[in-house]
Amino acid sequence: MNKPPIPDRSRVVVVGGGVIGTSVAYHLSHLGWRDVVLLERNRLTAGTTWHAAGLMVTFGSTSATATGLRRYTRDLYARLEAETGVATGFAPVGFIELATDADRLEEYRRVAAFNRHCDVEVTEISPAEVEVAFPLARTDDVLAGFFVAGDGKVNPVDVTMSLAAGARNRGVRIFEGVAVTGITSGGGTVTGVDTDHGHVEAEYVVNCAGMWARQLGETSGVSIPLQAAEHYYLITDQIPGISREWPVIEDPASYGYYREEVGGLMIGLFEPVCAPWMVDRVPDEFAFGEIAPDWDRVGPYLETAMARVPVSATTGVRKLFCGPESFTPDLQPVVGEAPEMRNYFVAAGLNSVGILTGGGIGRVVAQWIVDGRPDVDVTAMNIDRLRPHQTDPEYRRQRTGEMLGLVYQAHYPNRAPETARGALLSPLHGRLASAGAHFREVSGWESPDWYGEPGTEPDPGPLTWGRASWFEDWRVEHEAARNTAVLIDMSFMSKFSVEGADAGRFLERLSAGRVDGRAGTITYTQWLNDGGTLEADLTVTKLEEGRFMVVATDTAHRHVEAWMRRHAFGEVTIADVSARLAQINLQGPLSRQIMQKVTATDLSDAAFPFRAARFLEVDGVRVLCVRITYVGELGYEIYAPADDAVAVYDRLWEAGEGYGLRPAGLKALGSLRMEKAYRDYGHDIDNTDRLWEAGLERFADLGKPEGFIGSDALAEQVAAGPPRRRLVQILITDPQPLMYHAEVLHRDGKEVGYVRSASYGFTLGGAVGLAMVEGDEPVSKEWLVTGDWEVDIAGTGYPAVVSLTPLYDPGMRRVRR
Ligand SMILES: Cc1cc2nc3c(=O)[nH]c(=O)nc-3n(C[C@H](O)[C@H](O)[C@H](O)COP(=O)(O)OP(=O)(O)OC[C@H]3O[C@@H](n4cnc5c(N)ncnc54)[C@H](O)[C@@H]3O)c2cc1C
């Protein structure tokens, strides 16, 4: 083992020499950053990478970012040998996903349409064609295959060595046998790493330590929620007639994937419930290691998997391999700058797709470091979406068992995690449960999704692509908000108090809108970065001079908090008050009458106009009442101290008697806001969007005397005129089909974008969503109305209308078509 003395400084230190660490180093060097050191405790690939199965698949994701990572990775592996002289073993033998039931067929057709939109060359093939491609596979129960000719397999060790060679060629120094023992910092910023060979001063550290990343993070207070789990494959003895040219096959319904391996068959397994490995601590010395297989546990699943290729059952087993792989609480990787420490980047938790996304992950992380912000939508993988409670051992034990299993389960639209629940409870939880709530987890909070009969624990029924059993319950809640009033518990929202002599100037600096105006006013605003793309979408309420409340969505919690702390200046105090305040939403045309019954404060339009924010008393409890809406109706957000929230809630209920007041859940919140085309950061708008593209330009004020972060970039956008890419609202005119996410839009037969998020518009009478579309010319109202629009749902085109302004306009009490 080569162990020269390590340098005492380097601009970047990458920790970990698996596929991810070498890819980050390779891409940094390609971006011109050559002062990079990679430290690997053992030898390159010693962690998880050495034993990966090497599937290189681009099909299967409904995320544009994830699909882009896969495509980039495949292209990189195909060309890397020419650059580095080290082969990657990439063999584009093709890939086939098997659909063996109607729901999976629906899912894969939806995915295929989206993947084609993302330039993945997927085609649907017949069972007979599957049989021709892989004659040993049983196809009698196959409904269709989804074939990608350019996919295939790679050799993960060779890929890593090739990336390392490419990095070395451009100046990266790689040291094996050097363990990083801690990351040092000063003033909240990385200063270097401690190792068993001494200290290395550094500006940036990238933690690519695979399943050890969480433990390394803990040493410096950085929370990285991931957990190793057992992951299996089996290799048979040689099978006569098998060909190395046959495609890789995946049959999720049988838990298996299949490919030729030195004349035999490799059968990989994603069993429905898996086993976490070493929850307390992954041993430092585990290198090129294997886990003793638990035959009893996986035997039945293996049998099911082997039945897809019957000859495997009568062929000897050369190897049953079990190795650890890291899984995360939501099956998305952990990538980006840690909110706890500046310049501490993480790229880990790859959920069994680290090889097939590794090239792309390395590119994104390197570009993010070099440019200071990522050039793709990272909202789903950004480390700051995760919460510290998710590193709790019991949380990891439970959630990991479920997550590996989810890889091959049908990805129904309303599937939500069932394990590690109850981490965060609203102060109203007991009341919501007795009202018949069916709970769903949102960032750890238990939140009602919809309500069944009071006093029951409603059964959500089977998962489906069609109308769920609770569709009518949802409709009732939606219609109550439009016609009478609803109470929605939104205590899960992120709430921050921002105070101090400079609080107003500070928040003006962050916000595109004017937020430090009259006291007692709420402002909906966006925070931009210097490049003029969105960092946050939230409200700022000015309570009095020098006293503000910032409220953002649950998933943006840590991003918003870190953004504030990193930009704070002068005399400003920032406090997270999320758990201290419940947020109760009273919304609907009758909400004022109900609210007026519980307070002596005059709520008339003149005295309490839209955007007013006042403290008032409800049953002797001082609450902050804000007249604002996220559902498009007259309504109030009521912030009550957590300890008094039940009393306030009960009083509102009592007052609502006779007004048709109902509880409403997240499903209704989603359908109501979607009809009004209100945005949701991380779902339909993200860090790559500019204000005008997101349709939010009217909330910015370029005339603010001191400007704001991103104002120069915004001014340039405005000067350039209407963008060619814009978020539009879309409504399917046929009331039957349902949209969820990633449905492709056609204008005059040409693909122009896809649905970023969707719901069902009970008032509009059809599936409604928000889609980013891109035209050859600026996207104008005229461009929208002069086109014929269709949405592709699982291969069928449905006529649709699109609009830049909300199709439902409650102010005018009518539906615009
Ligand atoms: C059985 C199995 C089959 C798989 N098949 C596939 C597949 O077909 N396709 C696919 O895409 N993915 C597959 N995967 C997943 C894939 O192998 C992983 O996602 C990927 O290898 C993760 O790479 P990594 O670089 O993050 O981690 P690792 O490869 O584990 O690298 C981390 C490195 O960090 C080093 N390290 C840790 N701590 C320190 C420290 N303190 N100081 C210095 N060095 C440190 C370790 O020694 C290790 O080498 C499979 C996984 C398993 C288990």
Short mmCIF file of N, CA, C and O and ligand atoms in Angstrom, two decimals, residues 14-22 39-57 154 156 160 175 178-182 207-213 216 229-233 257 259 266 270 284 286-287 321-327 347-358, ligand 1:
data_model
loop_
_atom_site.label_atom_id
_atom_site.label_comp_id
_atom_site.label_asym_id
_atom_site.label_seq_id
_atom_site.Cartn_x
_atom_site.Cartn_y
_atom_site.Cartn_z
N VAL A 14 -11.26 15.35 -0.15
CA VAL A 14 -12.36 14.42 -0.37
C VAL A 14 -12.09 13.22 0.54
O VAL A 14 -11.00 12.65 0.50
N VAL A 15 -13.08 12.85 1.34
CA VAL A 15 -12.92 11.71 2.26
C VAL A 15 -13.64 10.50 1.67
O VAL A 15 -14.87 10.53 1.52
N GLY A 16 -12.91 9.46 1.34
CA GLY A 16 -13.54 8.24 0.85
C GLY A 16 -13.20 7.97 -0.60
O GLY A 16 -13.40 8.84 -1.46
N GLY A 17 -12.71 6.76 -0.87
CA GLY A 17 -12.29 6.41 -2.22
C GLY A 17 -13.17 5.36 -2.85
O GLY A 17 -12.70 4.41 -3.48
N GLY A 18 -14.48 5.52 -2.70
CA GLY A 18 -15.42 4.69 -3.46
C GLY A 18 -15.75 5.39 -4.77
O GLY A 18 -15.08 6.36 -5.16
N VAL A 19 -16.78 4.90 -5.44
CA VAL A 19 -17.13 5.51 -6.72
C VAL A 19 -17.49 6.98 -6.56
O VAL A 19 -17.18 7.81 -7.41
N ILE A 20 -18.09 7.33 -5.42
CA ILE A 20 -18.56 8.72 -5.24
C ILE A 20 -17.37 9.67 -4.99
O ILE A 20 -17.25 10.71 -5.64
N GLY A 21 -16.49 9.28 -4.07
CA GLY A 21 -15.35 10.15 -3.78
C GLY A 21 -14.47 10.36 -5.00
O GLY A 21 -14.05 11.48 -5.30
N THR A 22 -14.19 9.27 -5.74
CA THR A 22 -13.33 9.43 -6.91
C THR A 22 -14.02 10.26 -7.99
O THR A 22 -13.38 11.04 -8.69
N LEU A 39 -8.55 11.18 0.44
CA LEU A 39 -8.03 10.30 1.48
C LEU A 39 -8.94 9.10 1.64
O LEU A 39 -10.15 9.24 1.86
N GLU A 40 -8.34 7.92 1.51
CA GLU A 40 -9.09 6.67 1.64
C GLU A 40 -8.47 5.86 2.77
O GLU A 40 -7.26 5.62 2.77
N ARG A 41 -9.29 5.43 3.70
CA ARG A 41 -8.77 4.74 4.87
C ARG A 41 -8.10 3.41 4.50
O ARG A 41 -7.07 3.03 5.05
N ASN A 42 -8.69 2.69 3.57
CA ASN A 42 -8.14 1.39 3.20
C ASN A 42 -7.56 1.51 1.78
O ASN A 42 -6.62 2.24 1.56
N ARG A 43 -8.20 0.79 0.85
CA ARG A 43 -7.80 0.96 -0.55
C ARG A 43 -9.02 1.40 -1.33
O ARG A 43 -10.16 1.19 -0.88
N LEU A 44 -8.81 2.01 -2.47
CA LEU A 44 -9.95 2.44 -3.29
C LEU A 44 -10.93 1.28 -3.46
O LEU A 44 -10.49 0.13 -3.62
N THR A 45 -12.19 1.58 -3.38
CA THR A 45 -13.33 0.64 -3.57
C THR A 45 -13.61 -0.26 -2.37
O THR A 45 -14.52 -1.09 -2.40
N ALA A 46 -12.83 -0.13 -1.26
CA ALA A 46 -12.91 -1.11 -0.17
C ALA A 46 -14.25 -1.15 0.56
O ALA A 46 -14.59 -2.12 1.22
N GLY A 47 -15.06 -0.08 0.43
CA GLY A 47 -16.31 -0.01 1.19
C GLY A 47 -17.41 -0.83 0.54
O GLY A 47 -17.43 -2.06 0.64
N THR A 48 -18.30 -0.16 -0.16
CA THR A 48 -19.41 -0.84 -0.82
C THR A 48 -19.14 -1.06 -2.30
O THR A 48 -19.62 -2.02 -2.90
N THR A 49 -18.34 -0.17 -2.87
CA THR A 49 -18.21 -0.16 -4.33
C THR A 49 -17.69 -1.48 -4.89
O THR A 49 -18.15 -1.95 -5.94
N TRP A 50 -16.74 -2.13 -4.20
CA TRP A 50 -16.06 -3.30 -4.81
C TRP A 50 -17.02 -4.43 -5.16
O TRP A 50 -16.80 -5.19 -6.07
N HIS A 51 -18.12 -4.53 -4.40
CA HIS A 51 -18.98 -5.71 -4.65
C HIS A 51 -20.30 -5.36 -5.35
O HIS A 51 -21.20 -6.18 -5.42
N ALA A 52 -20.44 -4.13 -5.86
CA ALA A 52 -21.71 -3.77 -6.52
C ALA A 52 -21.94 -4.62 -7.75
O ALA A 52 -20.99 -5.10 -8.38
N ALA A 53 -23.21 -4.77 -8.08
CA ALA A 53 -23.56 -5.64 -9.20
C ALA A 53 -23.29 -5.00 -10.55
O ALA A 53 -23.24 -5.69 -11.56
N GLY A 54 -23.18 -3.69 -10.58
CA GLY A 54 -22.78 -3.02 -11.82
C GLY A 54 -23.89 -2.76 -12.82
O GLY A 54 -23.63 -2.55 -14.01
N LEU A 55 -25.14 -2.73 -12.37
CA LEU A 55 -26.22 -2.38 -13.29
C LEU A 55 -26.09 -0.92 -13.69
O LEU A 55 -25.86 -0.05 -12.81
N MET A 56 -26.22 -0.64 -14.96
CA MET A 56 -26.15 0.75 -15.43
C MET A 56 -27.45 1.03 -16.19
O MET A 56 -27.59 0.72 -17.36
N VAL A 57 -28.41 1.57 -15.44
CA VAL A 57 -29.79 1.69 -15.93
C VAL A 57 -30.22 3.15 -15.89
O VAL A 57 -30.04 3.82 -14.87
N VAL A 154 -21.66 -2.32 -15.95
CA VAL A 154 -20.27 -1.85 -15.87
C VAL A 154 -19.55 -2.68 -14.82
O VAL A 154 -20.19 -3.42 -14.06
N PRO A 156 -17.86 -1.99 -11.45
CA PRO A 156 -17.73 -0.87 -10.51
C PRO A 156 -16.30 -0.58 -10.06
O PRO A 156 -15.93 0.57 -9.88
N THR A 160 -14.26 2.95 -10.85
CA THR A 160 -13.62 3.77 -9.80
C THR A 160 -12.15 4.01 -10.14
O THR A 160 -11.64 5.12 -10.00
N PHE A 175 -4.45 9.38 -1.61
CA PHE A 175 -3.68 8.66 -0.59
C PHE A 175 -4.54 7.55 -0.01
O PHE A 175 -5.64 7.80 0.50
N VAL A 178 -5.09 6.16 4.70
CA VAL A 178 -5.13 7.35 5.56
C VAL A 178 -6.57 7.54 6.04
O VAL A 178 -7.47 7.76 5.22
N ALA A 179 -6.78 7.45 7.34
CA ALA A 179 -8.14 7.59 7.88
C ALA A 179 -8.37 9.00 8.39
O ALA A 179 -7.54 9.55 9.12
N VAL A 180 -9.48 9.59 8.00
CA VAL A 180 -9.87 10.89 8.53
C VAL A 180 -10.57 10.64 9.86
O VAL A 180 -11.52 9.84 9.93
N THR A 181 -10.09 11.33 10.89
CA THR A 181 -10.66 11.09 12.22
C THR A 181 -11.60 12.21 12.65
O THR A 181 -12.36 12.06 13.60
N GLY A 182 -11.56 13.34 11.96
CA GLY A 182 -12.47 14.44 12.30
C GLY A 182 -12.31 15.59 11.33
O GLY A 182 -11.30 15.67 10.61
N ASN A 207 -17.47 14.86 2.35
CA ASN A 207 -17.61 13.59 3.05
C ASN A 207 -18.27 12.59 2.11
O ASN A 207 -19.48 12.63 1.87
N CYS A 208 -17.44 11.70 1.54
CA CYS A 208 -17.93 10.65 0.63
C CYS A 208 -17.63 9.31 1.28
O CYS A 208 -17.16 8.37 0.62
N ALA A 209 -17.87 9.22 2.58
CA ALA A 209 -17.44 8.05 3.34
C ALA A 209 -18.48 6.93 3.34
O ALA A 209 -18.44 6.05 4.22
N GLY A 210 -19.40 6.95 2.37
CA GLY A 210 -20.35 5.85 2.23
C GLY A 210 -21.11 5.60 3.52
O GLY A 210 -21.59 6.52 4.18
N MET A 211 -21.17 4.32 3.92
CA MET A 211 -21.98 3.99 5.12
C MET A 211 -21.35 4.48 6.41
O MET A 211 -21.98 4.43 7.46
N TRP A 212 -20.11 4.99 6.33
CA TRP A 212 -19.47 5.59 7.52
C TRP A 212 -19.74 7.10 7.59
O TRP A 212 -19.30 7.75 8.53
N ALA A 213 -20.38 7.65 6.59
CA ALA A 213 -20.53 9.11 6.51
C ALA A 213 -21.25 9.67 7.73
O ALA A 213 -20.91 10.73 8.24
N LEU A 216 -18.84 9.81 10.69
CA LEU A 216 -17.86 10.88 10.52
C LEU A 216 -18.53 12.23 10.75
O LEU A 216 -17.96 13.12 11.38
N ALA A 229 -27.67 -1.38 5.22
CA ALA A 229 -28.61 -2.50 5.24
C ALA A 229 -28.02 -3.66 4.45
O ALA A 229 -27.20 -3.46 3.56
N GLU A 230 -28.47 -4.85 4.79
CA GLU A 230 -28.03 -6.04 4.04
C GLU A 230 -28.57 -5.97 2.62
O GLU A 230 -29.73 -5.62 2.43
N HIS A 231 -27.71 -6.32 1.66
CA HIS A 231 -28.16 -6.31 0.27
C HIS A 231 -27.55 -7.54 -0.41
O HIS A 231 -26.34 -7.76 -0.32
N TYR A 232 -28.40 -8.32 -1.10
CA TYR A 232 -28.01 -9.66 -1.56
C TYR A 232 -27.97 -9.80 -3.08
O TYR A 232 -28.79 -9.20 -3.78
N TYR A 233 -27.04 -10.63 -3.53
CA TYR A 233 -27.21 -11.24 -4.85
C TYR A 233 -26.62 -12.63 -4.83
O TYR A 233 -25.83 -12.98 -3.94
N TYR A 257 -33.39 -8.85 -9.94
CA TYR A 257 -32.79 -8.42 -11.22
C TYR A 257 -31.83 -9.51 -11.67
O TYR A 257 -31.35 -10.31 -10.85
N ARG A 259 -28.73 -10.81 -14.60
CA ARG A 259 -27.80 -10.57 -15.70
C ARG A 259 -26.79 -11.70 -15.76
O ARG A 259 -26.57 -12.42 -14.77
N MET A 266 -26.43 -13.88 -12.54
CA MET A 266 -26.47 -13.13 -11.29
C MET A 266 -27.93 -12.76 -11.04
O MET A 266 -28.61 -12.22 -11.91
N PHE A 270 -34.14 -7.33 -4.09
CA PHE A 270 -34.66 -6.25 -3.23
C PHE A 270 -35.90 -6.80 -2.55
O PHE A 270 -37.01 -6.68 -3.06
N ASP A 284 -14.92 0.51 11.83
CA ASP A 284 -13.95 1.22 10.97
C ASP A 284 -13.15 0.23 10.12
O ASP A 284 -12.78 0.53 8.99
N PHE A 286 -13.96 -2.56 8.76
CA PHE A 286 -14.67 -3.35 7.75
C PHE A 286 -14.22 -2.90 6.36
O PHE A 286 -14.51 -1.78 5.93
N ALA A 287 -13.49 -3.74 5.65
CA ALA A 287 -13.00 -3.38 4.32
C ALA A 287 -13.06 -4.61 3.44
O ALA A 287 -12.73 -5.71 3.89
N PHE A 321 -24.04 -13.73 -2.09
CA PHE A 321 -23.30 -12.61 -1.53
C PHE A 321 -24.22 -11.67 -0.77
O PHE A 321 -25.31 -11.32 -1.24
N CYS A 322 -23.77 -11.23 0.41
CA CYS A 322 -24.49 -10.20 1.14
C CYS A 322 -23.49 -9.11 1.52
O CYS A 322 -22.46 -9.39 2.15
N GLY A 323 -23.80 -7.89 1.11
CA GLY A 323 -22.92 -6.76 1.45
C GLY A 323 -23.77 -5.60 1.92
O GLY A 323 -24.96 -5.55 1.66
N PRO A 324 -23.14 -4.68 2.65
CA PRO A 324 -23.91 -3.54 3.15
C PRO A 324 -24.00 -2.40 2.14
O PRO A 324 -23.03 -2.12 1.44
N GLU A 325 -25.14 -1.75 2.10
CA GLU A 325 -25.32 -0.53 1.29
C GLU A 325 -26.10 0.48 2.12
O GLU A 325 -26.93 0.10 2.95
N SER A 326 -25.83 1.75 1.92
CA SER A 326 -26.48 2.79 2.72
C SER A 326 -27.85 3.17 2.18
O SER A 326 -28.00 3.38 0.97
N PHE A 327 -28.80 3.31 3.07
CA PHE A 327 -30.14 3.77 2.70
C PHE A 327 -30.51 5.00 3.53
O PHE A 327 -30.04 5.16 4.66
N ALA A 347 -21.69 13.72 0.07
CA ALA A 347 -22.24 12.97 -1.07
C ALA A 347 -22.24 11.51 -0.64
O ALA A 347 -21.22 10.82 -0.74
N ALA A 348 -23.36 11.06 -0.11
CA ALA A 348 -23.42 9.70 0.45
C ALA A 348 -24.89 9.25 0.46
O ALA A 348 -25.77 9.98 0.03
N GLY A 349 -25.10 8.02 0.96
CA GLY A 349 -26.49 7.52 1.06
C GLY A 349 -27.09 7.29 -0.31
O GLY A 349 -28.10 7.87 -0.68
N LEU A 350 -26.49 6.37 -1.06
CA LEU A 350 -26.87 6.23 -2.46
C LEU A 350 -27.98 5.22 -2.74
O LEU A 350 -28.37 5.01 -3.88
N ASN A 351 -28.50 4.56 -1.72
CA ASN A 351 -29.70 3.73 -1.88
C ASN A 351 -29.60 2.74 -3.04
O ASN A 351 -30.53 2.60 -3.82
N SER A 352 -28.44 2.13 -3.19
CA SER A 352 -28.20 1.06 -4.17
C SER A 352 -28.13 1.53 -5.62
O SER A 352 -28.16 0.71 -6.53
N VAL A 353 -28.03 2.85 -5.83
CA VAL A 353 -27.81 3.32 -7.21
C VAL A 353 -26.55 4.18 -7.30
O VAL A 353 -26.43 5.05 -8.17
N GLY A 354 -25.60 3.92 -6.43
CA GLY A 354 -24.38 4.73 -6.41
C GLY A 354 -23.51 4.56 -7.64
O GLY A 354 -22.81 5.49 -8.03
N ILE A 355 -23.54 3.38 -8.23
CA ILE A 355 -22.73 3.19 -9.44
C ILE A 355 -23.41 3.89 -10.61
O ILE A 355 -22.80 4.67 -11.33
N LEU A 356 -24.71 3.65 -10.74
CA LEU A 356 -25.38 4.15 -11.94
C LEU A 356 -25.72 5.63 -11.88
O LEU A 356 -26.16 6.21 -12.87
N THR A 357 -25.51 6.27 -10.72
CA THR A 357 -25.65 7.73 -10.66
C THR A 357 -24.33 8.40 -10.28
O THR A 357 -24.27 9.64 -10.21
N GLY A 358 -23.31 7.59 -9.99
CA GLY A 358 -22.07 8.12 -9.41
C GLY A 358 -21.40 9.21 -10.25
O GLY A 358 -20.91 10.20 -9.71
C1 LIG B 1 -24.86 -6.13 -3.20
C2 LIG B 1 -24.85 -4.76 -3.78
C3 LIG B 1 -25.09 -4.59 -5.14
C4 LIG B 1 -25.12 -3.32 -5.68
N1 LIG B 1 -25.36 -3.17 -7.02
C5 LIG B 1 -25.41 -1.93 -7.56
C6 LIG B 1 -25.65 -1.76 -8.96
O1 LIG B 1 -25.81 -2.72 -9.69
N2 LIG B 1 -25.70 -0.50 -9.46
C7 LIG B 1 -25.53 0.58 -8.66
O2 LIG B 1 -25.63 1.71 -9.14
N3 LIG B 1 -25.28 0.44 -7.34
C8 LIG B 1 -25.21 -0.78 -6.78
N4 LIG B 1 -24.97 -0.93 -5.44
C9 LIG B 1 -24.77 0.27 -4.64
C10 LIG B 1 -23.37 0.84 -4.81
O3 LIG B 1 -22.44 -0.16 -4.61
C11 LIG B 1 -23.15 1.97 -3.81
O4 LIG B 1 -24.20 2.92 -3.90
C12 LIG B 1 -21.85 2.69 -4.05
O5 LIG B 1 -20.79 1.80 -4.16
C13 LIG B 1 -21.59 3.69 -2.93
O6 LIG B 1 -20.35 4.29 -3.17
P1 LIG B 1 -19.69 5.24 -2.10
O7 LIG B 1 -18.50 5.80 -2.72
O8 LIG B 1 -20.73 6.17 -1.58
O9 LIG B 1 -19.34 4.32 -0.86
P2 LIG B 1 -18.14 3.30 -0.63
O10 LIG B 1 -17.84 2.52 -1.82
O11 LIG B 1 -18.44 2.55 0.60
O12 LIG B 1 -16.92 4.26 -0.37
C14 LIG B 1 -16.70 4.92 0.85
C15 LIG B 1 -15.24 4.85 1.17
O13 LIG B 1 -14.95 5.72 2.24
C16 LIG B 1 -13.91 5.14 2.98
N5 LIG B 1 -13.94 5.77 4.31
C17 LIG B 1 -14.92 5.68 5.23
N6 LIG B 1 -14.61 6.41 6.31
C18 LIG B 1 -13.42 6.98 6.07
C19 LIG B 1 -12.59 7.84 6.84
N7 LIG B 1 -12.95 8.25 8.04
N8 LIG B 1 -11.41 8.23 6.30
C20 LIG B 1 -11.05 7.82 5.06
N9 LIG B 1 -11.79 6.99 4.31
C21 LIG B 1 -12.98 6.58 4.81
C22 LIG B 1 -14.24 3.67 2.99
O14 LIG B 1 -13.12 2.89 3.26
C23 LIG B 1 -14.78 3.48 1.59
O15 LIG B 1 -13.81 3.02 0.69
C24 LIG B 1 -24.91 -2.19 -4.87
C25 LIG B 1 -24.66 -2.36 -3.51
C26 LIG B 1 -24.62 -3.64 -2.96
C27 LIG B 1 -24.37 -3.79 -1.51
#
